[in-house]
mmCIF file of C-alpha atoms and ligand atoms in Angstrom:
data_model
loop_
_atom_site.group_PDB
_atom_site.id
_atom_site.type_symbol
_atom_site.label_atom_id
_atom_site.label_comp_id
_atom_site.label_asym_id
_atom_site.label_seq_id
_atom_site.Cartn_x
_atom_site.Cartn_y
_atom_site.Cartn_z
ATOM 1 C CA MET A 298 -11.933 20.069 5.383
ATOM 2 C CA ASN A 299 -13.354 20.011 8.891
ATOM 3 C CA SER A 300 -16.979 21.084 8.461
ATOM 4 C CA ARG A 301 -17.620 20.479 12.179
ATOM 5 C CA THR A 302 -15.775 23.634 13.187
ATOM 6 C CA THR A 303 -18.172 26.375 14.246
ATOM 7 C CA LEU A 304 -17.482 30.100 13.975
ATOM 8 C CA THR A 305 -17.084 30.196 17.775
ATOM 9 C CA GLN A 306 -14.481 27.436 17.717
ATOM 10 C CA TYR A 307 -12.637 29.159 14.877
ATOM 11 C CA LEU A 308 -12.527 32.438 16.818
ATOM 12 C CA ILE A 309 -11.249 30.717 19.970
ATOM 13 C CA GLU A 310 -8.529 29.075 17.876
ATOM 14 C CA GLN A 311 -7.560 32.429 16.319
ATOM 15 C CA ARG A 312 -7.471 34.047 19.747
ATOM 16 C CA ARG A 313 -4.721 31.696 20.928
ATOM 17 C CA ARG A 314 -2.345 33.961 18.972
ATOM 18 C CA TYR A 315 -3.200 36.797 21.384
ATOM 19 C CA PRO A 316 -2.946 35.398 24.922
ATOM 20 C CA GLU A 317 -3.672 38.870 26.347
ATOM 21 C CA ALA A 318 -7.020 39.100 24.504
ATOM 22 C CA SER A 319 -10.025 39.543 26.790
ATOM 23 C CA GLY A 320 -12.575 37.753 24.624
ATOM 24 C CA ARG A 321 -14.543 40.935 23.946
ATOM 25 C CA PHE A 322 -13.402 41.014 20.331
ATOM 26 C CA ASN A 323 -14.666 37.464 19.760
ATOM 27 C CA ASN A 324 -17.948 38.337 21.425
ATOM 28 C CA LEU A 325 -18.317 41.331 19.127
ATOM 29 C CA ILE A 326 -17.806 39.142 16.039
ATOM 30 C CA LEU A 327 -20.372 36.685 17.414
ATOM 31 C CA ASP A 328 -22.846 39.549 17.942
ATOM 32 C CA VAL A 329 -22.257 40.620 14.339
ATOM 33 C CA ALA A 330 -22.811 37.033 13.217
ATOM 34 C CA LEU A 331 -26.061 36.943 15.191
ATOM 35 C CA SER A 332 -27.207 40.146 13.470
ATOM 36 C CA CYS A 333 -26.447 38.517 10.123
ATOM 37 C CA LYS A 334 -28.482 35.426 11.024
ATOM 38 C CA ALA A 335 -31.471 37.619 11.898
ATOM 39 C CA ILE A 336 -31.119 39.578 8.647
ATOM 40 C CA ALA A 337 -30.740 36.329 6.643
ATOM 41 C CA ARG A 338 -34.032 35.167 8.121
ATOM 42 C CA ALA A 339 -35.820 38.401 7.221
ATOM 43 C CA VAL A 340 -34.390 38.360 3.685
ATOM 44 C CA ALA A 341 -35.476 34.736 3.231
ATOM 45 C CA PHE A 342 -39.097 35.552 4.089
ATOM 46 C CA GLY A 343 -39.165 38.267 1.449
ATOM 47 C CA ARG A 344 -42.622 39.416 0.505
ATOM 48 C CA LEU A 345 -44.237 36.858 2.820
ATOM 49 C CA ALA A 346 -43.149 39.061 5.732
ATOM 50 C CA ASP A 347 -43.948 42.336 4.009
ATOM 51 C CA MET A 348 -40.235 43.100 3.863
ATOM 52 C CA HIS A 349 -40.083 44.188 0.218
ATOM 53 C CA GLY A 350 -40.461 47.707 -1.096
ATOM 54 C CA HIS A 351 -39.445 51.124 0.115
ATOM 55 C CA HIS A 352 -39.395 52.224 3.717
ATOM 56 C CA LEU A 353 -42.076 54.868 4.190
ATOM 57 C CA HIS A 354 -41.917 57.806 6.550
ATOM 58 C CA ASN A 355 -45.134 59.873 6.643
ATOM 59 C CA ASP A 356 -46.199 58.040 3.455
ATOM 60 C CA VAL A 357 -43.056 59.152 1.615
ATOM 61 C CA ALA A 358 -40.130 56.855 0.792
ATOM 62 C CA SER A 359 -37.256 57.710 3.162
ATOM 63 C CA VAL A 360 -33.820 58.622 1.809
ATOM 64 C CA ASN A 361 -30.434 57.917 3.446
ATOM 65 C CA VAL A 362 -27.457 60.262 3.761
ATOM 66 C CA GLN A 363 -26.312 59.216 0.266
ATOM 67 C CA GLY A 364 -29.582 60.429 -1.234
ATOM 68 C CA GLU A 365 -30.580 56.817 -1.948
ATOM 69 C CA VAL A 366 -34.119 55.627 -1.301
ATOM 70 C CA GLN A 367 -34.184 53.259 1.677
ATOM 71 C CA HIS A 368 -35.760 49.834 1.383
ATOM 72 C CA LYS A 369 -37.644 48.322 4.316
ATOM 73 C CA LEU A 370 -34.878 45.774 4.654
ATOM 74 C CA ASP A 371 -32.176 48.492 4.766
ATOM 75 C CA VAL A 372 -33.869 49.987 7.800
ATOM 76 C CA TYR A 373 -34.547 46.616 9.407
ATOM 77 C CA ALA A 374 -30.958 45.432 8.846
ATOM 78 C CA ASN A 375 -29.531 48.647 10.263
ATOM 79 C CA GLN A 376 -31.666 48.399 13.400
ATOM 80 C CA THR A 377 -30.750 44.733 13.809
ATOM 81 C CA PHE A 378 -27.018 45.548 13.810
ATOM 82 C CA VAL A 379 -27.577 48.324 16.346
ATOM 83 C CA ASP A 380 -29.781 46.243 18.659
ATOM 84 C CA MET A 381 -27.556 43.168 18.619
ATOM 85 C CA THR A 382 -24.156 44.819 19.030
ATOM 86 C CA ALA A 383 -24.755 47.860 21.249
ATOM 87 C CA THR A 384 -25.518 46.370 24.626
ATOM 88 C CA ASN A 385 -22.713 43.920 25.405
ATOM 89 C CA GLY A 386 -19.945 46.381 26.234
ATOM 90 C CA HIS A 387 -17.684 45.634 23.239
ATOM 91 C CA LEU A 388 -18.215 48.887 21.375
ATOM 92 C CA ALA A 389 -17.170 52.493 21.829
ATOM 93 C CA GLY A 390 -19.484 53.473 18.966
ATOM 94 C CA MET A 391 -20.652 52.543 15.519
ATOM 95 C CA ALA A 392 -21.264 54.032 12.085
ATOM 96 C CA SER A 393 -23.377 52.843 9.193
ATOM 97 C CA GLU A 394 -24.343 53.679 5.647
ATOM 98 C CA GLU A 395 -27.875 54.264 6.899
ATOM 99 C CA MET A 396 -26.968 56.730 9.677
ATOM 100 C CA GLN A 397 -25.651 60.201 8.980
ATOM 101 C CA GLU A 398 -23.729 60.539 12.259
ATOM 102 C CA PRO A 399 -21.908 58.017 14.468
ATOM 103 C CA TRP A 400 -24.221 56.073 16.757
ATOM 104 C CA GLN A 401 -23.511 56.588 20.471
ATOM 105 C CA ILE A 402 -23.649 53.744 22.949
ATOM 106 C CA PRO A 403 -26.198 55.046 25.496
ATOM 107 C CA ALA A 404 -24.523 56.370 28.643
ATOM 108 C CA ALA A 405 -26.313 53.780 30.798
ATOM 109 C CA LEU A 406 -24.566 50.941 28.922
ATOM 110 C CA PRO A 407 -20.923 49.856 29.224
ATOM 111 C CA ARG A 408 -18.616 51.159 26.471
ATOM 112 C CA GLY A 409 -15.813 49.091 24.980
ATOM 113 C CA LYS A 410 -12.687 49.394 22.858
ATOM 114 C CA HIS A 411 -13.967 48.772 19.365
ATOM 115 C CA LEU A 412 -15.634 50.713 16.598
ATOM 116 C CA LEU A 413 -18.016 48.915 14.277
ATOM 117 C CA VAL A 414 -18.677 50.252 10.778
ATOM 118 C CA PHE A 415 -21.190 48.552 8.519
ATOM 119 C CA ASP A 416 -23.255 48.575 5.381
ATOM 120 C CA PRO A 417 -26.291 46.706 6.735
ATOM 121 C CA LEU A 418 -27.626 45.616 3.342
ATOM 122 C CA ASP A 419 -25.378 46.057 0.334
ATOM 123 C CA GLY A 420 -27.018 45.775 -3.073
ATOM 124 C CA SER A 421 -30.477 46.346 -1.564
ATOM 125 C CA SER A 422 -31.923 47.403 -4.921
ATOM 126 C CA ASN A 423 -31.708 43.664 -5.697
ATOM 127 C CA VAL A 424 -33.957 42.638 -2.817
ATOM 128 C CA ASP A 425 -37.262 43.065 -4.605
ATOM 129 C CA VAL A 426 -36.095 40.816 -7.444
ATOM 130 C CA ASN A 427 -34.830 38.146 -5.036
ATOM 131 C CA MET A 428 -31.169 38.423 -5.973
ATOM 132 C CA THR A 429 -28.183 38.030 -3.661
ATOM 133 C CA VAL A 430 -27.519 40.834 -1.181
ATOM 134 C CA GLY A 431 -25.258 41.005 1.870
ATOM 135 C CA SER A 432 -24.069 42.876 4.966
ATOM 136 C CA ILE A 433 -20.512 44.256 5.129
ATOM 137 C CA PHE A 434 -18.698 45.098 8.370
ATOM 138 C CA SER A 435 -15.415 46.478 9.590
ATOM 139 C CA VAL A 436 -13.951 46.494 13.107
ATOM 140 C CA LEU A 437 -11.491 49.192 14.199
ATOM 141 C CA ARG A 438 -9.858 49.892 17.530
ATOM 142 C CA ALA A 439 -11.136 53.109 19.063
ATOM 143 C CA PRO A 440 -8.444 55.734 19.747
ATOM 144 C CA ASP A 441 -6.823 55.263 23.190
ATOM 145 C CA GLU A 442 -8.199 58.559 24.431
ATOM 146 C CA VAL A 443 -11.765 57.483 23.573
ATOM 147 C CA ILE A 444 -11.290 54.196 25.418
ATOM 148 C CA ALA A 445 -9.751 55.919 28.446
ATOM 149 C CA SER A 446 -12.360 58.671 28.714
ATOM 150 C CA GLY A 447 -15.421 56.738 27.566
ATOM 151 C CA ARG A 448 -16.574 59.898 25.796
ATOM 152 C CA ASP A 449 -19.020 59.993 22.889
ATOM 153 C CA VAL A 450 -17.414 59.053 19.571
ATOM 154 C CA ARG A 451 -16.865 61.581 16.805
ATOM 155 C CA SER A 452 -16.561 60.943 13.069
ATOM 156 C CA GLU A 453 -12.785 61.584 13.220
ATOM 157 C CA ASP A 454 -12.357 58.627 15.592
ATOM 158 C CA PHE A 455 -13.316 56.371 12.680
ATOM 159 C CA PHE A 456 -10.925 57.984 10.169
ATOM 160 C CA GLN A 457 -8.363 55.173 10.067
ATOM 161 C CA PRO A 458 -6.904 53.677 6.885
ATOM 162 C CA GLY A 459 -8.306 50.270 5.977
ATOM 163 C CA ALA A 460 -4.946 48.636 6.729
ATOM 164 C CA GLN A 461 -5.619 49.305 10.437
ATOM 165 C CA GLN A 462 -8.802 47.235 10.551
ATOM 166 C CA LEU A 463 -8.755 44.523 13.220
ATOM 167 C CA ALA A 464 -11.319 42.500 11.311
ATOM 168 C CA ALA A 465 -13.565 42.749 8.300
ATOM 169 C CA GLY A 466 -16.154 40.550 6.742
ATOM 170 C CA TYR A 467 -19.492 40.147 5.123
ATOM 171 C CA ALA A 468 -22.537 37.955 5.219
ATOM 172 C CA LEU A 469 -24.022 36.883 1.935
ATOM 173 C CA TYR A 470 -27.735 36.172 1.684
ATOM 174 C CA GLY A 471 -27.711 33.984 -1.398
ATOM 175 C CA PRO A 472 -28.809 30.428 -2.163
ATOM 176 C CA SER A 473 -27.039 29.643 1.108
ATOM 177 C CA THR A 474 -26.128 32.160 3.793
ATOM 178 C CA MET A 475 -22.400 32.606 4.288
ATOM 179 C CA LEU A 476 -20.176 34.608 6.563
ATOM 180 C CA VAL A 477 -16.741 35.440 5.196
ATOM 181 C CA LEU A 478 -14.314 36.817 7.737
ATOM 182 C CA SER A 479 -10.763 37.967 8.249
ATOM 183 C CA VAL A 480 -9.362 38.701 11.693
ATOM 184 C CA GLY A 481 -6.081 39.714 10.046
ATOM 185 C CA HIS A 482 -4.765 36.213 9.490
ATOM 186 C CA GLY A 483 -6.139 34.999 6.137
ATOM 187 C CA VAL A 484 -9.771 34.665 5.129
ATOM 188 C CA ALA A 485 -12.230 31.993 6.216
ATOM 189 C CA GLY A 486 -15.723 31.276 4.912
ATOM 190 C CA PHE A 487 -18.558 29.811 6.990
ATOM 191 C CA THR A 488 -21.848 28.445 5.715
ATOM 192 C CA LEU A 489 -24.958 28.785 7.854
ATOM 193 C CA ASP A 490 -26.322 25.358 8.694
ATOM 194 C CA PRO A 491 -30.060 26.138 8.758
ATOM 195 C CA ASN A 492 -30.785 23.097 10.919
ATOM 196 C CA LEU A 493 -28.312 24.010 13.631
ATOM 197 C CA GLY A 494 -28.437 27.784 13.206
ATOM 198 C CA GLU A 495 -24.623 27.770 13.284
ATOM 199 C CA PHE A 496 -22.034 29.155 10.906
ATOM 200 C CA MET A 497 -19.809 26.166 10.056
ATOM 201 C CA LEU A 498 -16.302 26.531 8.646
ATOM 202 C CA THR A 499 -16.565 25.391 5.019
ATOM 203 C CA HIS A 500 -13.876 27.505 3.280
ATOM 204 C CA PRO A 501 -10.851 27.504 5.616
ATOM 205 C CA ASP A 502 -8.175 29.430 3.715
ATOM 206 C CA ILE A 503 -9.564 31.382 0.789
ATOM 207 C CA GLN A 504 -6.993 32.369 -1.842
ATOM 208 C CA ILE A 505 -7.675 34.410 -4.970
ATOM 209 C CA PRO A 506 -5.871 33.194 -8.096
ATOM 210 C CA ALA A 507 -3.425 35.873 -9.335
ATOM 211 C CA ASP A 508 -4.697 35.636 -12.923
ATOM 212 C CA THR A 509 -8.204 35.677 -14.302
ATOM 213 C CA GLN A 510 -10.255 35.864 -17.472
ATOM 214 C CA GLU A 511 -13.349 37.382 -15.860
ATOM 215 C CA PHE A 512 -14.116 41.046 -15.231
ATOM 216 C CA ALA A 513 -17.064 42.971 -13.789
ATOM 217 C CA ILE A 514 -17.952 46.562 -14.581
ATOM 218 C CA ASN A 515 -21.129 48.536 -15.256
ATOM 219 C CA ALA A 516 -20.571 49.103 -18.981
ATOM 220 C CA SER A 517 -23.424 51.595 -19.224
ATOM 221 C CA ASN A 518 -20.970 54.102 -17.709
ATOM 222 C CA SER A 519 -18.350 53.532 -20.414
ATOM 223 C CA ARG A 520 -18.595 57.003 -21.918
ATOM 224 C CA PHE A 521 -17.648 58.459 -18.521
ATOM 225 C CA TRP A 522 -14.613 56.212 -17.909
ATOM 226 C CA GLU A 523 -11.074 57.543 -17.742
ATOM 227 C CA PRO A 524 -8.693 56.325 -20.485
ATOM 228 C CA PRO A 525 -6.832 53.690 -18.390
ATOM 229 C CA VAL A 526 -10.141 51.940 -17.581
ATOM 230 C CA LYS A 527 -11.351 52.213 -21.158
ATOM 231 C CA ARG A 528 -8.074 50.769 -22.395
ATOM 232 C CA TYR A 529 -8.235 47.863 -19.948
ATOM 233 C CA VAL A 530 -11.829 46.973 -20.849
ATOM 234 C CA ASP A 531 -11.218 47.386 -24.589
ATOM 235 C CA GLU A 532 -8.307 44.969 -24.332
ATOM 236 C CA CYS A 533 -10.454 42.454 -22.444
ATOM 237 C CA LEU A 534 -13.207 42.760 -25.069
ATOM 238 C CA ALA A 535 -10.708 42.292 -27.913
ATOM 239 C CA GLY A 536 -9.946 38.884 -26.372
ATOM 240 C CA LYS A 537 -7.750 36.559 -28.419
ATOM 241 C CA THR A 538 -7.543 39.104 -31.211
ATOM 242 C CA GLY A 539 -6.125 41.850 -28.959
ATOM 243 C CA PRO A 540 -2.977 42.466 -26.925
ATOM 244 C CA ARG A 541 -4.116 40.166 -24.081
ATOM 245 C CA GLY A 542 -4.216 37.167 -26.428
ATOM 246 C CA LYS A 543 -7.030 35.467 -24.484
ATOM 247 C CA ASP A 544 -10.817 35.728 -24.299
ATOM 248 C CA PHE A 545 -12.491 37.226 -21.234
ATOM 249 C CA ASN A 546 -15.918 36.683 -19.730
ATOM 250 C CA MET A 547 -17.995 39.397 -18.040
ATOM 251 C CA ARG A 548 -20.356 39.475 -15.021
ATOM 252 C CA TRP A 549 -22.345 42.285 -13.341
ATOM 253 C CA ILE A 550 -24.648 41.527 -10.411
ATOM 254 C CA ALA A 551 -24.916 45.146 -9.127
ATOM 255 C CA SER A 552 -24.408 43.854 -5.608
ATOM 256 C CA MET A 553 -20.767 44.505 -4.771
ATOM 257 C CA VAL A 554 -20.708 42.041 -1.911
ATOM 258 C CA ALA A 555 -21.823 39.258 -4.259
ATOM 259 C CA GLU A 556 -19.189 40.212 -6.849
ATOM 260 C CA ALA A 557 -16.546 40.201 -4.088
ATOM 261 C CA HIS A 558 -17.656 36.724 -3.066
ATOM 262 C CA ARG A 559 -17.419 35.389 -6.613
ATOM 263 C CA ILE A 560 -13.919 36.834 -6.881
ATOM 264 C CA LEU A 561 -12.871 35.316 -3.546
ATOM 265 C CA MET A 562 -14.179 31.958 -4.755
ATOM 266 C CA ARG A 563 -12.708 31.830 -8.271
ATOM 267 C CA GLY A 564 -10.815 35.030 -9.073
ATOM 268 C CA GLY A 565 -11.777 37.911 -11.326
ATOM 269 C CA VAL A 566 -11.561 41.662 -11.312
ATOM 270 C CA PHE A 567 -14.229 44.156 -10.189
ATOM 271 C CA MET A 568 -14.193 47.807 -11.196
ATOM 272 C CA TYR A 569 -16.313 50.715 -10.090
ATOM 273 C CA PRO A 570 -13.724 53.312 -10.996
ATOM 274 C CA ARG A 571 -13.861 57.043 -10.545
ATOM 275 C CA ASP A 572 -15.542 58.468 -13.643
ATOM 276 C CA SER A 573 -16.865 61.763 -14.928
ATOM 277 C CA LYS A 574 -20.586 60.913 -14.604
ATOM 278 C CA ASP A 575 -21.064 63.132 -11.570
ATOM 279 C CA PRO A 576 -17.974 65.262 -11.008
ATOM 280 C CA SER A 577 -19.110 66.046 -7.453
ATOM 281 C CA LYS A 578 -18.556 62.370 -6.520
ATOM 282 C CA ALA A 579 -15.131 60.755 -6.321
ATOM 283 C CA GLY A 580 -16.684 57.380 -7.143
ATOM 284 C CA ARG A 581 -19.776 55.253 -6.561
ATOM 285 C CA LEU A 582 -18.701 53.099 -3.643
ATOM 286 C CA ARG A 583 -18.153 54.149 -0.069
ATOM 287 C CA LEU A 584 -14.693 53.938 1.451
ATOM 288 C CA MET A 585 -15.398 53.091 5.077
ATOM 289 C CA TYR A 586 -18.063 50.417 4.873
ATOM 290 C CA GLU A 587 -17.574 49.029 1.371
ATOM 291 C CA ALA A 588 -14.044 49.557 -0.003
ATOM 292 C CA SER A 589 -12.030 49.160 3.217
ATOM 293 C CA PRO A 590 -13.597 45.935 4.510
ATOM 294 C CA ILE A 591 -13.825 44.307 1.088
ATOM 295 C CA GLY A 592 -10.285 45.498 0.279
ATOM 296 C CA PHE A 593 -9.034 43.978 3.554
ATOM 297 C CA LEU A 594 -10.574 40.595 2.719
ATOM 298 C CA ILE A 595 -9.308 40.672 -0.852
ATOM 299 C CA GLU A 596 -5.728 41.475 0.228
ATOM 300 C CA GLN A 597 -5.851 38.919 3.031
ATOM 301 C CA ALA A 598 -6.735 36.369 0.333
ATOM 302 C CA GLY A 599 -3.737 37.353 -1.809
ATOM 303 C CA GLY A 600 -5.576 39.733 -4.157
ATOM 304 C CA ARG A 601 -5.269 43.504 -4.484
ATOM 305 C CA ALA A 602 -7.615 46.463 -3.904
ATOM 306 C CA SER A 603 -6.849 49.869 -5.379
ATOM 307 C CA THR A 604 -8.355 53.101 -6.579
ATOM 308 C CA GLY A 605 -6.296 52.618 -9.735
ATOM 309 C CA HIS A 606 -3.902 55.227 -8.385
ATOM 310 C CA GLN A 607 -3.162 53.949 -4.879
ATOM 311 C CA ALA A 608 -3.782 51.033 -2.553
ATOM 312 C CA ALA A 609 -7.327 51.298 -1.197
ATOM 313 C CA LEU A 610 -6.177 50.229 2.272
ATOM 314 C CA HIS A 611 -3.795 53.201 2.550
ATOM 315 C CA ILE A 612 -6.440 55.904 2.192
ATOM 316 C CA LYS A 613 -7.152 57.798 5.402
ATOM 317 C CA PRO A 614 -10.852 58.696 5.329
ATOM 318 C CA SER A 615 -11.921 62.306 5.748
ATOM 319 C CA ASP A 616 -15.681 61.701 5.843
ATOM 320 C CA LEU A 617 -17.776 58.815 7.189
ATOM 321 C CA HIS A 618 -19.627 58.554 3.891
ATOM 322 C CA GLN A 619 -16.693 59.312 1.585
ATOM 323 C CA ARG A 620 -16.845 57.774 -1.882
ATOM 324 C CA ILE A 621 -13.945 56.421 -3.906
ATOM 325 C CA GLY A 622 -13.246 54.662 -7.178
ATOM 326 C CA LEU A 623 -12.470 51.004 -6.544
ATOM 327 C CA VAL A 624 -10.801 48.184 -8.419
ATOM 328 C CA PHE A 625 -10.169 44.835 -6.755
ATOM 329 C CA GLY A 626 -9.546 41.182 -7.377
ATOM 330 C CA SER A 627 -6.876 38.998 -8.949
ATOM 331 C CA ARG A 628 -3.543 40.631 -8.200
ATOM 332 C CA ASN A 629 -1.971 40.588 -11.681
ATOM 333 C CA GLU A 630 -5.043 42.213 -13.271
ATOM 334 C CA VAL A 631 -5.359 44.943 -10.632
ATOM 335 C CA GLU A 632 -1.644 45.696 -10.915
ATOM 336 C CA ARG A 633 -2.038 45.957 -14.692
ATOM 337 C CA ILE A 634 -4.878 48.473 -14.221
ATOM 338 C CA GLU A 635 -2.666 50.443 -11.817
ATOM 339 C CA ARG A 636 0.151 50.452 -14.423
ATOM 340 C CA TYR A 637 -2.269 51.835 -17.015
ATOM 341 C CA HIS A 638 -3.202 54.621 -14.583
ATOM 342 C CA ALA A 639 0.461 55.408 -13.919
ATOM 343 C CA GLU A 640 1.277 55.853 -17.628
ATOM 344 C CA PRO A 641 1.010 59.346 -19.148
ATOM 345 C CA GLN A 642 -2.594 60.086 -20.187
ATOM 346 C CA PRO A 643 -3.590 61.557 -23.567
ATOM 347 C CA LEU A 644 -3.882 65.340 -23.512
ATOM 348 C CA ASN A 645 -7.413 66.746 -23.207
ATOM 349 C CA TRP A 646 -8.987 63.359 -22.419
ATOM 350 C CA HIS A 647 -11.167 64.973 -19.769
ATOM 351 C CA ASN A 648 -12.616 67.492 -22.238
ATOM 352 C CA PRO A 649 -15.775 66.078 -23.905
ATOM 353 C CA LEU A 650 -15.020 68.032 -27.087
ATOM 354 C CA PHE A 651 -11.963 65.848 -27.559
ATOM 355 C CA ALA A 652 -13.549 62.530 -26.617
ATOM 356 C CA GLU A 653 -13.429 59.659 -29.074
ATOM 357 C CA ARG A 654 -15.825 60.140 -31.995
ATOM 358 C CA SER A 655 -16.265 63.790 -31.020
ATOM 359 C CA LEU A 656 -16.180 66.771 -33.354
ATOM 360 C CA PHE A 657 -12.484 67.270 -32.784
ATOM 361 C CA MET A 658 -11.142 63.749 -33.276
ATOM 362 C CA ASP A 659 -11.341 61.094 -35.947
HETATM 363 O O1 F6P B 164 -23.658 50.122 -2.637
HETATM 364 C C1 F6P B 164 -23.568 50.354 -3.948
HETATM 365 C C2 F6P B 164 -24.014 49.230 -4.866
HETATM 366 O O2 F6P B 164 -25.282 48.702 -4.572
HETATM 367 C C3 F6P B 164 -23.008 48.077 -4.993
HETATM 368 O O3 F6P B 164 -23.340 46.981 -4.214
HETATM 369 C C4 F6P B 164 -23.068 47.773 -6.475
HETATM 370 O O4 F6P B 164 -21.845 47.266 -6.957
HETATM 371 C C5 F6P B 164 -23.375 49.111 -7.077
HETATM 372 O O5 F6P B 164 -24.046 49.865 -6.123
HETATM 373 C C6 F6P B 164 -24.219 48.975 -8.314
HETATM 374 O O6 F6P B 164 -24.250 50.170 -8.951
HETATM 375 P P1 F6P B 164 -24.988 50.380 -10.364
HETATM 376 O O7 F6P B 164 -26.453 50.426 -10.046
HETATM 377 O O8 F6P B 164 -24.459 51.695 -10.837
HETATM 378 O O9 F6P B 164 -24.619 49.240 -11.244
#
């Protein structure tokens, strides 16, 4: 392993495959990386820098478009992405979990060809207890007409299936800070050298093992799960004594970016499936800045990302903040979960009167 390769050198090497490339794409990724370094620094200072707790607006905790209370670091991380990526002429526009509408590059600044979509601080409820959080990002090409006209971006300009992403990645603010990136040609992991302030290539070609004995799901939602998910988890829990014939282990960090990293490092399966907890929501996680970029990385590393019913990367978004059910990780496990979804479901499973241990069933 060549740990003397910097992120910049890696990007230059990758760019050789596209002789016509202008360099703007690489500069955009480097701006994103710079944002992540700034956020890593703020996260590391924690309470020392008064960065813990809720973000207050007129003495009341502010709420984002998802109805979730914003933490100070959510707001800081969002602003950092905006400030560090908007001015260099790479972007036509951007969208974020923390902003209801697309963010326009001010008319006085040059506009570029790319769209940046990000979750500035995933898992931010973990910040106050000093657990791993991260930033997730996705790069799309703006529609030709947007590039040609230089007009303001609209939500629809971002509605591209995850398979069309030019790049996706995340930064992880854990015991060490890492940047994990795919520019559509495998997945590479970089560790921030705190002495040099550089992301160094430490994980050159990340591959997810096809099989696993580790799963991650929030089991407190089990009474809301659909039968295929319940069946899969029950079989894992039955271990050696059940149809799988092997014991499983379970993990739940409640920071999806950290779970994705664990799975990229050693395999596993993550599930936040669609459930019946809140019928107005198609799932917990957001398609454009969580499922698509993480799905892209997982598939680039040989794994699979799915809703259970269809490949996550094939879904064309219809809303910037759309939610979906998501299952990803080791390919053979995700395909098994998809098979369970494809099989005929028991009649009346969605009716609580007929749920297991209900009045109407043994
Ligand atoms: O962005 C949503 C998120 O914070 C994910 O990172 C995480 O997997 C999930 O929510 C945790 O949800 P819950 O609190 O329901 O376990």
